[in-house]
Amino acid sequence: MVNTEEAAPVVVITGGSRGIGLALVQAFKAQGTYWVASCARTLSRELQASADFVMSCDLSVPGAGRDFIAAVRAQQPKIRVLINNAGIAEARSLGAVGDDAHWQASLATNLFAAFEVTRASLGSLEDQRSSIIMITSVLAHRGLAEMTAYCAAKHGLLGFTRALALELAPRGIRVNAIAPGWVRTQMAAERAAAMGSSVEQLPRSVPMGRIVEPEEVAALALYLVSEVARSITGQSLCIDGGFLA
Ligand code: NDP
């Protein structure tokens, strides 16, 4: 008898230990059909309880993204969805001491890691089916003082998204960016604290008077990888309560 059962589609999400990444892992698992792999430097209990495969790795180290994908591929030959989410955001004025290290860390985690993970995944992506999402930021679309390294990396990630969308279009593989404004995560809390503010005060800077919940970003990702979005590629979808309007 011919086995017509298809293997569960594989989703790879970087930076799943908390925040948006964890919401993504949990949202895909909640669909009931996906096999989900993720990584982070520190594996949280929530991530270990949610994902099918987790690996501790520091994606800012050259080669780590490649090793992560090799470990996933050892378990699953195909990748349906890849979400480059891991990121760091630290404010620093350009003339500050330690500028080089700050820039290198931002580019390594926010940009180079996405390139390395994506390139290592290329051979496993499914023609006419797979989808890649880059979690960028509204700061891929505008600048912000003291965020030069982050803005440069996120603008770069958007450029990578657009060029890769064209490169993979003939294979029917879509590549899009989700550009969030403030999202209720540890990163937002740390950024707010660094600005002498708090998460509770962040809605004041948003036209709709509310910040985004991580689950809203995950819902947008589910939409983007769905059949309904089959003609959407090379785009940046902002989810920001009107911040960039
Ligand atoms: P968090 O800081 O809450 O989570 C970041 C995740 O990335 C964690 O799981 C962290 O795990 C992981 N990570 C960070 N550095 C590395 C690394 N070197 N190697 C492996 N994993 C790493 O951030 P958010 O959830 O808020 O952010 C997720 C994405 O969304 C980022 O790309 C961020 O730039 C973007 N974003 C967030 C916004 C916000 O307001 N929150 C706004 C716009 C964009 P660990 O520390 O254990 O390694």
Tab-separated table of C-alpha atoms and ligand atoms in Angstrom:
chain	number	residue	atom	x	y	z
A	1	MET	CA	0.000	0.000	0.000
A	2	VAL	CA	1.288	3.484	-0.865
A	3	ASN	CA	1.843	5.719	2.170
A	4	THR	CA	0.070	8.978	1.323
A	5	GLU	CA	0.690	10.548	4.744
A	6	GLU	CA	2.782	13.716	4.496
A	7	ALA	CA	5.355	14.562	7.156
A	8	ALA	CA	4.480	17.517	9.423
A	9	PRO	CA	5.685	20.770	7.864
A	10	VAL	CA	8.795	22.071	9.608
A	11	VAL	CA	9.032	25.584	11.040
A	12	VAL	CA	12.366	27.042	12.163
A	13	ILE	CA	12.260	30.106	14.421
A	14	THR	CA	15.399	31.748	15.782
A	15	GLY	CA	15.354	33.401	19.203
A	16	GLY	CA	12.405	31.455	20.629
A	17	SER	CA	13.229	31.650	24.329
A	18	ARG	CA	10.921	34.593	25.053
A	19	GLY	CA	9.018	37.530	23.568
A	20	ILE	CA	8.005	37.471	19.910
A	21	GLY	CA	10.002	34.297	19.192
A	22	LEU	CA	8.244	32.330	21.939
A	23	ALA	CA	4.849	33.624	20.753
A	24	LEU	CA	5.741	32.443	17.237
A	25	VAL	CA	6.759	28.993	18.479
A	26	GLN	CA	3.555	28.636	20.495
A	27	ALA	CA	1.310	29.962	17.714
A	28	PHE	CA	2.682	27.486	15.166
A	29	LYS	CA	2.456	24.607	17.650
A	30	ALA	CA	-1.145	25.593	18.440
A	31	GLN	CA	-2.016	25.004	14.772
A	32	GLY	CA	-1.506	21.311	15.551
A	33	THR	CA	0.208	20.459	12.288
A	34	TYR	CA	3.723	21.871	12.515
A	35	TRP	CA	7.024	20.472	13.804
A	36	VAL	CA	8.803	23.461	15.334
A	37	ALA	CA	12.526	23.985	15.903
A	38	SER	CA	14.069	26.929	17.681
A	39	CYS	CA	17.253	28.202	19.290
A	40	ALA	CA	18.514	30.844	21.696
A	41	ARG	CA	21.562	31.385	23.868
A	42	THR	CA	19.548	30.413	26.952
A	43	LEU	CA	16.749	27.894	26.525
A	44	SER	CA	13.775	28.949	28.645
A	45	ARG	CA	11.482	26.393	30.244
A	46	GLU	CA	8.587	27.734	28.131
A	47	LEU	CA	10.537	27.163	24.927
A	48	GLN	CA	11.581	23.654	25.908
A	49	ALA	CA	7.958	22.836	26.746
A	50	SER	CA	6.645	24.263	23.468
A	51	ALA	CA	9.040	23.342	20.650
A	52	ASP	CA	9.799	19.927	19.130
A	53	PHE	CA	13.517	20.663	18.838
A	54	VAL	CA	15.617	23.259	20.659
A	55	MET	CA	19.288	24.038	20.533
A	56	SER	CA	21.344	26.388	22.626
A	57	CYS	CA	23.475	28.558	20.369
A	58	ASP	CA	24.843	32.071	20.106
A	59	LEU	CA	23.942	33.173	16.586
A	60	SER	CA	26.355	36.108	16.788
A	61	VAL	CA	29.232	33.622	16.536
A	62	PRO	CA	30.148	32.902	12.897
A	63	GLY	CA	29.142	29.364	11.965
A	64	ALA	CA	26.558	28.989	14.752
A	65	GLY	CA	23.587	29.590	12.436
A	66	ARG	CA	24.943	27.030	9.997
A	67	ASP	CA	25.414	24.483	12.808
A	68	PHE	CA	21.868	25.092	14.066
A	69	ILE	CA	20.356	24.429	10.653
A	70	ALA	CA	22.589	21.363	10.195
A	71	ALA	CA	21.198	20.000	13.482
A	72	VAL	CA	17.618	20.654	12.312
A	73	ARG	CA	18.320	19.033	8.944
A	74	ALA	CA	19.712	15.953	10.684
A	75	GLN	CA	16.196	15.467	12.081
A	76	GLN	CA	14.055	16.813	9.233
A	77	PRO	CA	15.111	17.066	5.586
A	78	LYS	CA	12.639	19.784	4.564
A	79	ILE	CA	11.903	23.251	5.955
A	80	ARG	CA	8.520	24.815	5.166
A	81	VAL	CA	8.846	28.041	7.159
A	82	LEU	CA	11.921	29.925	8.332
A	83	ILE	CA	11.539	32.909	10.651
A	84	ASN	CA	14.641	34.962	11.430
A	85	ASN	CA	13.558	36.580	14.680
A	86	ALA	CA	16.577	36.653	17.032
A	87	GLY	CA	17.707	40.200	17.647
A	88	ILE	CA	19.301	42.603	20.080
A	89	ALA	CA	18.678	46.321	20.525
A	90	GLU	CA	21.055	48.525	22.415
A	91	ALA	CA	21.212	52.305	22.243
A	92	ARG	CA	24.604	53.998	21.970
A	93	SER	CA	25.721	57.291	20.464
A	94	LEU	CA	28.194	56.898	17.622
A	95	GLY	CA	31.125	58.457	19.432
A	96	ALA	CA	30.775	56.246	22.504
A	97	VAL	CA	33.628	54.112	23.752
A	98	GLY	CA	33.440	50.550	22.428
A	99	ASP	CA	31.677	51.595	19.243
A	100	ASP	CA	33.210	48.832	17.117
A	101	ALA	CA	32.130	46.022	19.408
A	102	HIS	CA	28.643	47.503	19.662
A	103	TRP	CA	28.277	47.736	15.877
A	104	GLN	CA	29.751	44.295	15.309
A	105	ALA	CA	27.393	42.716	17.860
A	106	SER	CA	24.362	44.381	16.297
A	107	LEU	CA	25.279	43.425	12.743
A	108	ALA	CA	26.272	39.889	13.759
A	109	THR	CA	22.994	39.096	15.532
A	110	ASN	CA	20.483	41.253	13.651
A	111	LEU	CA	21.819	40.789	10.121
A	112	PHE	CA	24.636	38.287	9.564
A	113	ALA	CA	22.918	35.537	11.592
A	114	ALA	CA	19.801	35.850	9.405
A	115	PHE	CA	21.970	35.547	6.295
A	116	GLU	CA	23.823	32.522	7.650
A	117	VAL	CA	20.684	30.687	8.839
A	118	THR	CA	18.898	31.439	5.564
A	119	ARG	CA	21.778	30.356	3.361
A	120	ALA	CA	22.167	27.101	5.301
A	121	SER	CA	18.409	26.461	4.838
A	122	LEU	CA	18.256	27.063	1.080
A	123	GLY	CA	18.725	23.419	0.086
A	124	SER	CA	15.940	22.308	2.453
A	125	LEU	CA	13.297	24.817	1.424
A	126	GLU	CA	10.354	23.376	-0.492
A	127	ASP	CA	9.766	24.802	-3.964
A	128	GLN	CA	6.298	26.343	-4.453
A	129	ARG	CA	5.585	25.980	-0.715
A	130	SER	CA	8.169	27.491	1.584
A	131	SER	CA	8.110	30.930	3.091
A	132	ILE	CA	10.746	33.005	4.882
A	133	ILE	CA	9.955	35.831	7.303
A	134	MET	CA	12.441	38.345	8.692
A	135	ILE	CA	11.403	40.101	11.880
A	136	THR	CA	12.755	43.573	11.211
A	137	SER	CA	11.422	46.719	12.918
A	138	VAL	CA	9.871	50.073	12.149
A	139	LEU	CA	13.532	51.065	12.403
A	140	ALA	CA	14.060	49.306	9.068
A	141	HIS	CA	12.002	52.175	7.643
A	142	ARG	CA	13.175	55.202	9.613
A	143	GLY	CA	16.080	56.295	11.754
A	144	LEU	CA	16.374	56.961	15.481
A	145	ALA	CA	19.154	58.800	17.263
A	146	GLU	CA	21.526	56.549	19.218
A	147	MET	CA	20.228	53.493	17.355
A	148	THR	CA	22.601	53.699	14.380
A	149	ALA	CA	23.831	50.115	14.653
A	150	TYR	CA	20.307	48.702	15.068
A	151	CYS	CA	18.878	50.864	12.265
A	152	ALA	CA	21.728	49.923	9.920
A	153	ALA	CA	21.250	46.223	10.648
A	154	LYS	CA	17.453	46.325	10.289
A	155	HIS	CA	17.592	48.406	7.081
A	156	GLY	CA	20.095	45.819	5.827
A	157	LEU	CA	17.739	42.999	6.764
A	158	LEU	CA	14.966	44.641	4.756
A	159	GLY	CA	17.287	44.969	1.741
A	160	PHE	CA	18.201	41.299	2.141
A	161	THR	CA	14.466	40.434	2.271
A	162	ARG	CA	13.698	42.261	-0.966
A	163	ALA	CA	16.663	40.923	-2.943
A	164	LEU	CA	16.137	37.367	-1.694
A	165	ALA	CA	12.431	37.534	-2.603
A	166	LEU	CA	13.467	38.161	-6.207
A	167	GLU	CA	16.139	35.468	-6.108
A	168	LEU	CA	13.742	32.807	-4.771
A	169	ALA	CA	10.652	33.860	-6.735
A	170	PRO	CA	11.398	31.415	-9.589
A	171	ARG	CA	11.280	28.579	-7.010
A	172	GLY	CA	7.920	29.850	-5.726
A	173	ILE	CA	9.446	30.576	-2.320
A	174	ARG	CA	8.228	33.781	-0.680
A	175	VAL	CA	10.292	36.125	1.482
A	176	ASN	CA	8.699	38.896	3.552
A	177	ALA	CA	9.468	41.108	6.518
A	178	ILE	CA	7.345	41.896	9.544
A	179	ALA	CA	8.260	45.317	10.903
A	180	PRO	CA	6.913	45.758	14.434
A	181	GLY	CA	6.661	48.955	16.408
A	182	TRP	CA	6.727	48.617	20.200
A	183	VAL	CA	5.887	45.040	21.221
A	184	ARG	CA	5.327	44.024	24.864
A	185	THR	CA	8.545	42.021	25.440
A	186	GLN	CA	11.687	42.120	27.559
A	187	MET	CA	13.417	44.033	24.768
A	188	ALA	CA	10.804	46.807	24.884
A	189	ALA	CA	10.974	46.905	28.684
A	190	GLU	CA	14.765	47.250	28.581
A	191	ARG	CA	14.641	49.916	25.866
A	192	ALA	CA	11.997	51.865	27.783
A	193	ALA	CA	14.034	51.668	30.990
A	194	ALA	CA	17.141	52.879	29.137
A	195	MET	CA	15.122	55.913	27.992
A	196	GLY	CA	14.079	56.629	31.587
A	197	SER	CA	10.570	55.416	30.804
A	198	SER	CA	8.544	52.228	31.289
A	199	VAL	CA	6.431	49.845	29.220
A	200	GLU	CA	3.318	51.457	30.719
A	201	GLN	CA	4.313	54.787	29.175
A	202	LEU	CA	5.154	53.439	25.697
A	203	PRO	CA	1.550	53.641	24.333
A	204	ARG	CA	1.798	57.437	24.527
A	205	SER	CA	4.186	57.404	21.555
A	206	VAL	CA	1.829	55.268	19.450
A	207	PRO	CA	-1.036	56.900	17.475
A	208	MET	CA	-3.474	54.137	18.464
A	209	GLY	CA	-2.443	54.495	22.105
A	210	ARG	CA	-1.494	50.845	22.508
A	211	ILE	CA	1.573	48.715	21.984
A	212	VAL	CA	1.562	45.431	20.072
A	213	GLU	CA	1.224	42.070	21.854
A	214	PRO	CA	3.666	39.314	20.743
A	215	GLU	CA	0.665	37.143	19.766
A	216	GLU	CA	-0.385	39.769	17.178
A	217	VAL	CA	3.001	39.449	15.467
A	218	ALA	CA	2.617	35.667	15.502
A	219	ALA	CA	-0.863	35.939	13.946
A	220	LEU	CA	0.560	38.088	11.148
A	221	ALA	CA	3.269	35.469	10.541
A	222	LEU	CA	0.616	32.725	10.303
A	223	TYR	CA	-1.209	34.824	7.734
A	224	LEU	CA	1.972	35.478	5.728
A	225	VAL	CA	2.868	31.796	5.434
A	226	SER	CA	-0.700	30.799	4.551
A	227	GLU	CA	-2.069	29.994	1.107
A	228	VAL	CA	-4.143	33.198	1.231
A	229	ALA	CA	-0.890	35.205	1.052
A	230	ARG	CA	0.530	33.198	-1.855
A	231	SER	CA	1.123	36.290	-4.024
A	232	ILE	CA	2.777	38.364	-1.297
A	233	THR	CA	6.566	38.456	-1.507
A	234	GLY	CA	9.315	41.019	-1.036
A	235	GLN	CA	7.067	43.070	1.243
A	236	SER	CA	7.449	44.648	4.656
A	237	LEU	CA	4.281	44.519	6.754
A	238	CYS	CA	4.336	47.080	9.545
A	239	ILE	CA	2.477	46.246	12.734
A	240	ASP	CA	2.870	49.388	14.797
A	241	GLY	CA	-0.438	50.971	15.830
A	242	GLY	CA	0.028	53.664	13.193
A	243	PHE	CA	3.538	54.732	14.199
A	244	LEU	CA	4.777	54.889	10.588
A	245	ALA	CA	1.521	56.130	9.061
B	1	NDP	P1	13.599	39.745	23.306
B	1	NDP	O1	14.848	40.373	23.770
B	1	NDP	O2	12.465	39.622	24.238
B	1	NDP	O3	13.921	38.298	22.673
B	1	NDP	C1	14.973	38.153	21.755
B	1	NDP	C2	15.175	36.675	21.451
B	1	NDP	O4	16.331	36.537	20.608
B	1	NDP	C3	15.431	35.861	22.693
B	1	NDP	O5	14.889	34.568	22.552
B	1	NDP	C4	16.953	35.790	22.740
B	1	NDP	O6	17.354	34.675	23.494
B	1	NDP	C5	17.266	35.662	21.254
B	1	NDP	N1	18.626	36.064	20.929
B	1	NDP	C6	19.188	37.289	21.104
B	1	NDP	N2	20.480	37.263	20.751
B	1	NDP	C7	20.740	35.984	20.337
B	1	NDP	C8	21.893	35.323	19.856
B	1	NDP	N3	23.081	35.951	19.754
B	1	NDP	N4	21.809	34.006	19.533
B	1	NDP	C9	20.639	33.350	19.656
B	1	NDP	N5	19.510	33.917	20.091
B	1	NDP	C10	19.563	35.218	20.438
B	1	NDP	O7	13.166	40.553	22.006
B	1	NDP	P2	11.790	40.634	21.179
B	1	NDP	O8	11.031	39.386	21.292
B	1	NDP	O9	11.158	41.908	21.504
B	1	NDP	O10	12.414	40.784	19.720
B	1	NDP	C11	12.315	39.811	18.696
B	1	NDP	C12	12.632	40.483	17.375
B	1	NDP	O11	11.696	41.529	17.165
B	1	NDP	C13	14.013	41.130	17.320
B	1	NDP	O12	14.592	40.912	16.060
B	1	NDP	C14	13.719	42.608	17.528
B	1	NDP	O13	14.697	43.430	16.938
B	1	NDP	C15	12.378	42.735	16.844
B	1	NDP	N6	11.602	43.892	17.291
B	1	NDP	C16	11.145	44.002	18.584
B	1	NDP	C17	10.412	45.127	18.976
B	1	NDP	C18	9.886	45.318	20.360
B	1	NDP	O14	9.362	46.408	20.667
B	1	NDP	N7	9.939	44.337	21.229
B	1	NDP	C19	10.145	46.212	18.024
B	1	NDP	C20	10.662	45.982	16.700
B	1	NDP	C21	11.364	44.861	16.367
B	1	NDP	P3	18.725	34.632	24.355
B	1	NDP	O15	18.892	35.990	24.985
B	1	NDP	O16	18.517	33.511	25.331
B	1	NDP	O17	19.794	34.334	23.363
